Amino acid sequence: MSETGLLNLITSDEEAVRNRDLAVWVDAKGYEEVLAGCAELDAFRRNESNLYRRVRALFLLHALYRYHLPRFPELPEEGKIPFETVDHLLKRRFEESIDACLAAVEQTGLTDPVASALAVVYQRLAFQSLADQVRKSVRSVRGNQWMFRLGHPLDQTLRVRPELINPDGLGPFPILRERTPVRMDLTHSGWSDIFFLGMDFPEGARVINVSVDLGVRGRDQAPRAPVEVNLRVLDEPVLRLASVDLGVQADITSLSEVYDFAKDYLGLLKAAVISAGLIPPGMEGSGQKLEDLLAQMVGSGRGLEVVSHVNGIPKGSRLAVSTNLLASLIAACMRATGQTESLTGPLTPSERRVVASRAILGEWLGGSGGGWQDSGGVWPGIKLIEGAEAHEGDPEFGISRGRLLPEHRILDRKDVPEESRKRLMESLILVHGGMASNVGPILEMVTEKYLLRSGQEWNARLHAMDLVDEVLEALREGDIRRLGDITTRNFRGPLQEIIPWATNHYTEQLIAAMEARFGNHFWGFWMLGGMSGGGMGFMVDPTIREEAMDALQEIMLERKTSLQHALPFAMDPVVYDFAINEQGTVAELHTGGEALMPVPYYGQMLPHWVRTDPRDLPSARRAELEVLAEVSRQNSAFAELAPSLFHQLLPTDTGSSDSLTPLKDLLEDIGFDPLQQEDVRAKLQAGQLGLSQNRLPATTVIEDVQPGDVTTSKALPQEAEAIGWDALRKGEVGVITLAAGTGSRWTQGAGVVKGLHPFCKLGGRHRSFLEVHLAKSRKIGLEAGTPLPHVFTTSYLTDGPIRTALSEAENFLYEGPVHLSKGSAVGVRMIPMLRDLAFFWEEMPQQLLDEQAQKMKESLHAALKHWAMEAGEGTDYTDNLAMQCLHPVGHWFEVPNLLRNGVLADLLDERPQLRWFMLHNIDTTGADVNPACLGHHIQSGHHLTYEVISRQIQDSGGGLGRVNGRVQLVEGLALPREDLDVEMRFYNSNTTWIDLDALLTLFELKRTDLRDMEAVSAAIRRVGARLPTYITLKDVKKRWGHGQEDVFPVSQYEKLWTDMTALPDVNCGFLHVDRLRGQQLKDPAQLDGWVRDGSAAYVESLCRFT
Amino acid sequence: MHIERAVITAAGKGQGGLPLQTLVDTDGETRSALEIVLREAADAGIQQVALVVRPSDEAAYREASGGCADMLHFVHQSEPLGYGHALFQARDFTGDAPFLHLVSDHLYVTGTEKGCAKQLVEVAAANDCAVSAVQATRETNLSLYGTVGGMKVPGRDGWYEVECVREKPTPTQAEQELVVPGLRAGHYLCFFGLHVLTPGVMACLEESLEAAEHPKTISLSTALHTLAGREKYLACEIIGERQNIGIPYGLFYAQLARALHGVDRDTVLADMVTLLASSGGDR
């Protein structure tokens, strides 16, 4: 019996009660009652055996601590998060982490920081519980279990079928070729193909999924099943894996290498041979020999070769290329070892299900995961895939309502007549918009919102379920125009009601352009997969399809070009030719003169073979070469191999000096200081600089601040506000927005300009950070009657794009002066030192990941260390686009740059009365020129006033403390011990109020010196030399191939603005401001919570948009 | 059900010489493997045996049958068309009567006073239906045997109602179709080489032969799977051991098993200990 009524949301027999919105319950309760509800939920989830009830309780707890309790004024704003909580959280000991928090609550009562910690830990535990269940289910699917028991080569019962073994030892071995289409979904009913949803709410899990052949328009002659896998026996005891698309191959000779997924680009192929049972998961760590296992399966001295090819279909197509490739690989491996009835032709329905379940297993092994519909290409034609209830005998029975694997019903010609299929193909244009996107956070948001049953999202889900029936009806009737209308309504309605981030500025612009261009002939938009921007569909009147395809190609390219600095694009957009595939995955056996691999394979392998002494070539390869020679004479595709072979054998010199030219030019343009770079490099290589050297001495005493060290903005007197308004009216105030950095975390090193990112719909449409900051300045300026001068600091990377964007948008019609302050300080990124990598990964606190993902991470770390060693520790990082090789040298330089580049002098010429500046980070969206804060700064007489916020658990990396007795901000990099981080209750927002004249005095300058560049430069050097230089590791993305991306850690050096507080002659003050004002948006995954907790509305209230 | 007839198949590829091998039987007498199988059948009450052989092997088998020659009726399989086909050749011999079926390359050592075949015949007689002897076998050996899936017969230890039969399944197929509640994980009920079959199985074999594509090789398991869908068909765990003399060291293990269960047990054990003690010194 629930005393607070909260448990009824989980346990009630009435569906309507179970589906009730948590907010409705909270609205009727007081603070103490909500706390009692939390206690009740926590006790409930500890004793509840049913997984989904437990997980719902965890998500409700997360929502209460994250969104509801912070709204009560009774919740104290200041407090400390116990270090044990953070420590346990990093090590994934979630229960212990919760207990540490609750023990603190027991002692001191709940505070906002502790509530933030509880919210995070409950959420993580919930996701962990769900992931554990999927893992368990994947392993316990019948047909997969044996693979986890098999631990010795002699126990391997699979044998390669005799048809694949060359009976007479002459000629090449036969090749088994599997061709598999990819899948697109007409609707996924609000991401209902997420495993957790299907397992909890099988009746709501409904997807219409179509197998399609693809070709890139203008490149391929006709669409074909894009995924191709070739498998054959080798007369060498190795497992040879090759990816033709990525141009990599490996001869694997040890079992441990098979399980090392991140070592190279062959992780997917490795996951396939494991999950197909050839090298079963149970063999991992057995210490047995791969050679023995291969001998057992194929015969002594023999091996296997598996080659994948996806016909250059780019990554991020939202067509589940990688899952279907995995499924295709698994199908080929299963056929080859007698696990299917037939070696060739289509698969039986039950075999398709085994392939699908093993593809899920393979994805889990590889540390990734999609939806359960993703291997849809294995099935033919158009399918309705629905969640299935778990019954007695199913491994899920008694644990979840639904099964892990759904039911596939292939829609026949009654469901979707031939004419409808034809019309669909004549109307739909499939494209890849080119954007790189990470769907992972979206899937987590969907899961959380589903389990919370929040009103709007839940209704949207029910609506999305109904749309499936409408889609089916439109298909039955062949009414493609209506279909276009339904998919558009789905995109505009339920999808964005559940996840507003399903759309983005680029997609909106494409849709608008198509509407404008084709009017009534544009029938609708169709979001493929998890989010838009990558793979998308546009439905048009068949009579204009060709024209629309051309137009769309142009529109996408033009929009991409204009937005490429604002949004992360992985490649140029492409339009596909496509056709519905009515066969599903199919295999053929090629023997004798036809037993050849795809042409590009030979381009990749021949140079190695030609360099081998003919006497060392295995007989099958000699035979293959003979066949190849013969075929090359007759087949033009193979004939083209010869010139490329010469090219590869004698590569033309495209060596390092050429590839460096753009970088050298760029450095010259920027005015790069090579002496400074060499100085840093020498110190880095000598061990004088480095991650461990960033730290303050271990003897440094760092304590939390004391009463009186910090002023609270809530307690500021009315008088302060009046002083602030007065300064505003007099035009004494300006704003400096730091926009020189690249926002590494925002796009994981994609090198776009964060300030230009249209990150959220505010005031009715997507707005960039730049526009939001100007809108805040506009509002204050209008209210004061004097427009504020607004300065954006820029760097080599951000200056051009920001300048162009502001010019195109006419400064977003901002009434006041807008200046760009271009920074000239730049560094060249360096290959990290091994000791820094080791320090970062092994000494610094790192988030432990889920079992398989952690294995992937460790394997990747080993590969990256190898890369750093090979590339040369401490040398310049040049193997990327020139822009990606440079870095700004820290935000400290952005203020001196104003002095150096004359922007401050210009400003003072324009407005000599300027006395005060507010400086803030580009992502501190809530910071505005608040008159009270400004007035306080003026009143206080401080040279600099830094705004700080109460630390929540996500605010890691330094804070405000007493360092050997002096109140100052400490960077996380400089903390000698990890536990000191949470010791400090206040976290730096980096918003700083500056007394201009005091700052100039610090630099030993007067206003009149600002045109004397020599004096300015000398002053900057003087102050700069007093500040520490930090070495940091940043992620940088390298793009290659068809939408492929690699992320490398690189070293760079920085001086930070925060360290001004450490200078004894700088009089600093610290102002504790509200979180809404001081928080920063570092990661797009924060956005959803930012909207839900009222932060977005707060920012909107500060803005006046035009 | 009264069972007087048996069919032994011995025409398989590479099987020709196996039943002619000689072993020292449990009573210390030297006998051919064929004679040992025939005695197993006779012990179960069988009076007449059809031996399916290649035509050229008849003379050798007749000679190897020892004192059981009178029971024998030779049936020829002229073409090597598989196990199911071999058994089907005996359809005139079995007629409308149920019969015991043994394979000539398996020998048995019972774990009780009753012989293995006798145990099976008694279960069949009691239930009046087809029964196959089975043994719980680890999944790593699935590639050697026909395997059944089904449910336990309530109240009867070791009796199972057969629902599905697969010939040499992969572990994947076994896990999906042949899991039997109550067995250890990764263990399946595999054939023991002994069956009591009803005339219905000959009809199933005939249908399989007609449906089979060229070459018309069919397995007994396919026919038994069909049989399970048509009439009551049980599997029974026999108390005893089987030795397949057709696999490497099979004959050796069969001999060892018979020696350790026979009158010469002590002598053989002593000799083995001596052998063990004196071997391996150099390794």
PDB file of N, CA and C in Angstrom, chain A residues 858-896:
ATOM      1  N   GLU A 858      39.047   0.150 -23.876  1.00  0.00           N
ATOM      2  CA  GLU A 858      40.427  -0.208 -23.546  1.00  0.00           C
ATOM      3  C   GLU A 858      41.189  -0.632 -24.787  1.00  0.00           C
ATOM      4  N   SER A 859      40.495  -1.337 -25.653  1.00  0.00           N
ATOM      5  CA  SER A 859      41.134  -1.760 -26.895  1.00  0.00           C
ATOM      6  C   SER A 859      41.489  -0.532 -27.741  1.00  0.00           C
ATOM      7  N   LEU A 860      40.586   0.446 -27.750  1.00  0.00           N
ATOM      8  CA  LEU A 860      40.834   1.673 -28.503  1.00  0.00           C
ATOM      9  C   LEU A 860      42.013   2.443 -27.904  1.00  0.00           C
ATOM     10  N   HIS A 861      42.076   2.473 -26.579  1.00  0.00           N
ATOM     11  CA  HIS A 861      43.194   3.175 -25.937  1.00  0.00           C
ATOM     12  C   HIS A 861      44.527   2.559 -26.342  1.00  0.00           C
ATOM     13  N   ALA A 862      44.546   1.229 -26.381  1.00  0.00           N
ATOM     14  CA  ALA A 862      45.791   0.558 -26.776  1.00  0.00           C
ATOM     15  C   ALA A 862      46.159   0.964 -28.201  1.00  0.00           C
ATOM     16  N   ALA A 863      45.137   1.017 -29.076  1.00  0.00           N
ATOM     17  CA  ALA A 863      45.409   1.382 -30.471  1.00  0.00           C
ATOM     18  C   ALA A 863      45.895   2.830 -30.561  1.00  0.00           C
ATOM     19  N   LEU A 864      45.328   3.715 -29.738  1.00  0.00           N
ATOM     20  CA  LEU A 864      45.715   5.128 -29.797  1.00  0.00           C
ATOM     21  C   LEU A 864      47.127   5.336 -29.239  1.00  0.00           C
ATOM     22  N   LYS A 865      47.486   4.554 -28.227  1.00  0.00           N
ATOM     23  CA  LYS A 865      48.859   4.656 -27.712  1.00  0.00           C
ATOM     24  C   LYS A 865      49.841   4.235 -28.796  1.00  0.00           C
ATOM     25  N   HIS A 866      49.472   3.187 -29.492  1.00  0.00           N
ATOM     26  CA  HIS A 866      50.314   2.706 -30.588  1.00  0.00           C
ATOM     27  C   HIS A 866      50.454   3.800 -31.655  1.00  0.00           C
ATOM     28  N   TRP A 867      49.312   4.448 -31.946  1.00  0.00           N
ATOM     29  CA  TRP A 867      49.325   5.531 -32.932  1.00  0.00           C
ATOM     30  C   TRP A 867      50.272   6.653 -32.495  1.00  0.00           C
ATOM     31  N   ALA A 868      50.185   7.047 -31.206  1.00  0.00           N
ATOM     32  CA  ALA A 868      51.012   8.154 -30.711  1.00  0.00           C
ATOM     33  C   ALA A 868      52.497   7.797 -30.820  1.00  0.00           C
ATOM     34  N   MET A 869      52.790   6.536 -30.530  1.00  0.00           N
ATOM     35  CA  MET A 869      54.190   6.107 -30.581  1.00  0.00           C
ATOM     36  C   MET A 869      54.693   6.140 -32.025  1.00  0.00           C
ATOM     37  N   GLU A 870      53.867   5.616 -32.921  1.00  0.00           N
ATOM     38  CA  GLU A 870      54.263   5.560 -34.340  1.00  0.00           C
ATOM     39  C   GLU A 870      54.395   6.963 -34.926  1.00  0.00           C
ATOM     40  N   ALA A 871      53.441   7.844 -34.547  1.00  0.00           N
ATOM     41  CA  ALA A 871      53.406   9.171 -35.152  1.00  0.00           C
ATOM     42  C   ALA A 871      54.480  10.088 -34.559  1.00  0.00           C
ATOM     43  N   GLY A 872      54.996   9.740 -33.394  1.00  0.00           N
ATOM     44  CA  GLY A 872      56.059  10.549 -32.792  1.00  0.00           C
ATOM     45  C   GLY A 872      55.511  11.458 -31.706  1.00  0.00           C
ATOM     46  N   GLU A 873      55.773  11.089 -30.462  1.00  0.00           N
ATOM     47  CA  GLU A 873      55.247  11.863 -29.337  1.00  0.00           C
ATOM     48  C   GLU A 873      55.749  13.302 -29.374  1.00  0.00           C
ATOM     49  N   GLY A 874      54.862  14.214 -29.148  1.00  0.00           N
ATOM     50  CA  GLY A 874      55.253  15.616 -29.027  1.00  0.00           C
ATOM     51  C   GLY A 874      55.508  16.305 -30.360  1.00  0.00           C
ATOM     52  N   THR A 875      55.357  15.567 -31.473  1.00  0.00           N
ATOM     53  CA  THR A 875      55.552  16.226 -32.771  1.00  0.00           C
ATOM     54  C   THR A 875      54.237  16.878 -33.201  1.00  0.00           C
ATOM     55  N   ASP A 876      54.326  17.719 -34.214  1.00  0.00           N
ATOM     56  CA  ASP A 876      53.126  18.421 -34.671  1.00  0.00           C
ATOM     57  C   ASP A 876      52.117  17.425 -35.235  1.00  0.00           C
ATOM     58  N   TYR A 877      50.858  17.674 -34.929  1.00  0.00           N
ATOM     59  CA  TYR A 877      49.782  16.853 -35.492  1.00  0.00           C
ATOM     60  C   TYR A 877      49.368  17.498 -36.811  1.00  0.00           C
ATOM     61  N   THR A 878      49.685  16.822 -37.916  1.00  0.00           N
ATOM     62  CA  THR A 878      49.433  17.440 -39.218  1.00  0.00           C
ATOM     63  C   THR A 878      48.573  16.583 -40.135  1.00  0.00           C
ATOM     64  N   ASP A 879      48.209  15.384 -39.649  1.00  0.00           N
ATOM     65  CA  ASP A 879      47.509  14.442 -40.525  1.00  0.00           C
ATOM     66  C   ASP A 879      46.001  14.702 -40.509  1.00  0.00           C
ATOM     67  N   ASN A 880      45.609  15.903 -40.895  1.00  0.00           N
ATOM     68  CA  ASN A 880      44.179  16.236 -40.899  1.00  0.00           C
ATOM     69  C   ASN A 880      44.033  17.523 -41.704  1.00  0.00           C
ATOM     70  N   LEU A 881      42.820  18.006 -41.835  1.00  0.00           N
ATOM     71  CA  LEU A 881      42.628  19.306 -42.474  1.00  0.00           C
ATOM     72  C   LEU A 881      43.414  20.346 -41.671  1.00  0.00           C
ATOM     73  N   ALA A 882      43.940  21.349 -42.373  1.00  0.00           N
ATOM     74  CA  ALA A 882      44.788  22.323 -41.695  1.00  0.00           C
ATOM     75  C   ALA A 882      44.097  22.917 -40.469  1.00  0.00           C
ATOM     76  N   MET A 883      42.825  23.250 -40.613  1.00  0.00           N
ATOM     77  CA  MET A 883      42.095  23.867 -39.521  1.00  0.00           C
ATOM     78  C   MET A 883      42.012  22.967 -38.294  1.00  0.00           C
ATOM     79  N   GLN A 884      41.976  21.661 -38.557  1.00  0.00           N
ATOM     80  CA  GLN A 884      41.849  20.716 -37.453  1.00  0.00           C
ATOM     81  C   GLN A 884      43.184  20.495 -36.740  1.00  0.00           C
ATOM     82  N   CYS A 885      44.264  21.013 -37.345  1.00  0.00           N
ATOM     83  CA  CYS A 885      45.583  20.819 -36.737  1.00  0.00           C
ATOM     84  C   CYS A 885      45.955  21.977 -35.806  1.00  0.00           C
ATOM     85  N   LEU A 886      45.164  23.028 -35.832  1.00  0.00           N
ATOM     86  CA  LEU A 886      45.480  24.201 -35.012  1.00  0.00           C
ATOM     87  C   LEU A 886      44.571  24.263 -33.794  1.00  0.00           C
ATOM     88  N   HIS A 887      45.007  25.049 -32.827  1.00  0.00           N
ATOM     89  CA  HIS A 887      44.135  25.245 -31.667  1.00  0.00           C
ATOM     90  C   HIS A 887      44.337  26.641 -31.102  1.00  0.00           C
ATOM     91  N   PRO A 888      43.247  27.220 -30.578  1.00  0.00           N
ATOM     92  CA  PRO A 888      43.427  28.482 -29.862  1.00  0.00           C
ATOM     93  C   PRO A 888      44.135  28.184 -28.546  1.00  0.00           C
ATOM     94  N   VAL A 889      44.866  29.141 -28.039  1.00  0.00           N
ATOM     95  CA  VAL A 889      45.738  28.813 -26.901  1.00  0.00           C
ATOM     96  C   VAL A 889      45.143  29.226 -25.549  1.00  0.00           C
ATOM     97  N   GLY A 890      43.846  29.125 -25.461  1.00  0.00           N
ATOM     98  CA  GLY A 890      43.206  29.339 -24.170  1.00  0.00           C
ATOM     99  C   GLY A 890      42.530  30.690 -24.080  1.00  0.00           C
ATOM    100  N   HIS A 891      41.462  30.772 -23.264  1.00  0.00           N
ATOM    101  CA  HIS A 891      40.663  31.995 -23.297  1.00  0.00           C
ATOM    102  C   HIS A 891      41.309  33.162 -22.562  1.00  0.00           C
ATOM    103  N   TRP A 892      42.413  32.933 -21.878  1.00  0.00           N
ATOM    104  CA  TRP A 892      43.072  34.100 -21.271  1.00  0.00           C
ATOM    105  C   TRP A 892      43.457  35.110 -22.349  1.00  0.00           C
ATOM    106  N   PHE A 893      43.927  34.591 -23.499  1.00  0.00           N
ATOM    107  CA  PHE A 893      44.431  35.474 -24.549  1.00  0.00           C
ATOM    108  C   PHE A 893      43.328  36.325 -25.195  1.00  0.00           C
ATOM    109  N   GLU A 894      42.084  35.939 -24.986  1.00  0.00           N
ATOM    110  CA  GLU A 894      41.031  36.630 -25.718  1.00  0.00           C
ATOM    111  C   GLU A 894      40.829  38.063 -25.225  1.00  0.00           C
ATOM    112  N   VAL A 895      41.112  38.302 -23.943  1.00  0.00           N
ATOM    113  CA  VAL A 895      41.016  39.684 -23.449  1.00  0.00           C
ATOM    114  C   VAL A 895      42.235  40.500 -23.920  1.00  0.00           C
ATOM    115  N   PRO A 896      43.479  40.016 -23.711  1.00  0.00           N
ATOM    116  CA  PRO A 896      44.624  40.755 -24.243  1.00  0.00           C
ATOM    117  C   PRO A 896      44.529  41.001 -25.758  1.00  0.00           C
TER     118      PRO A 896
END
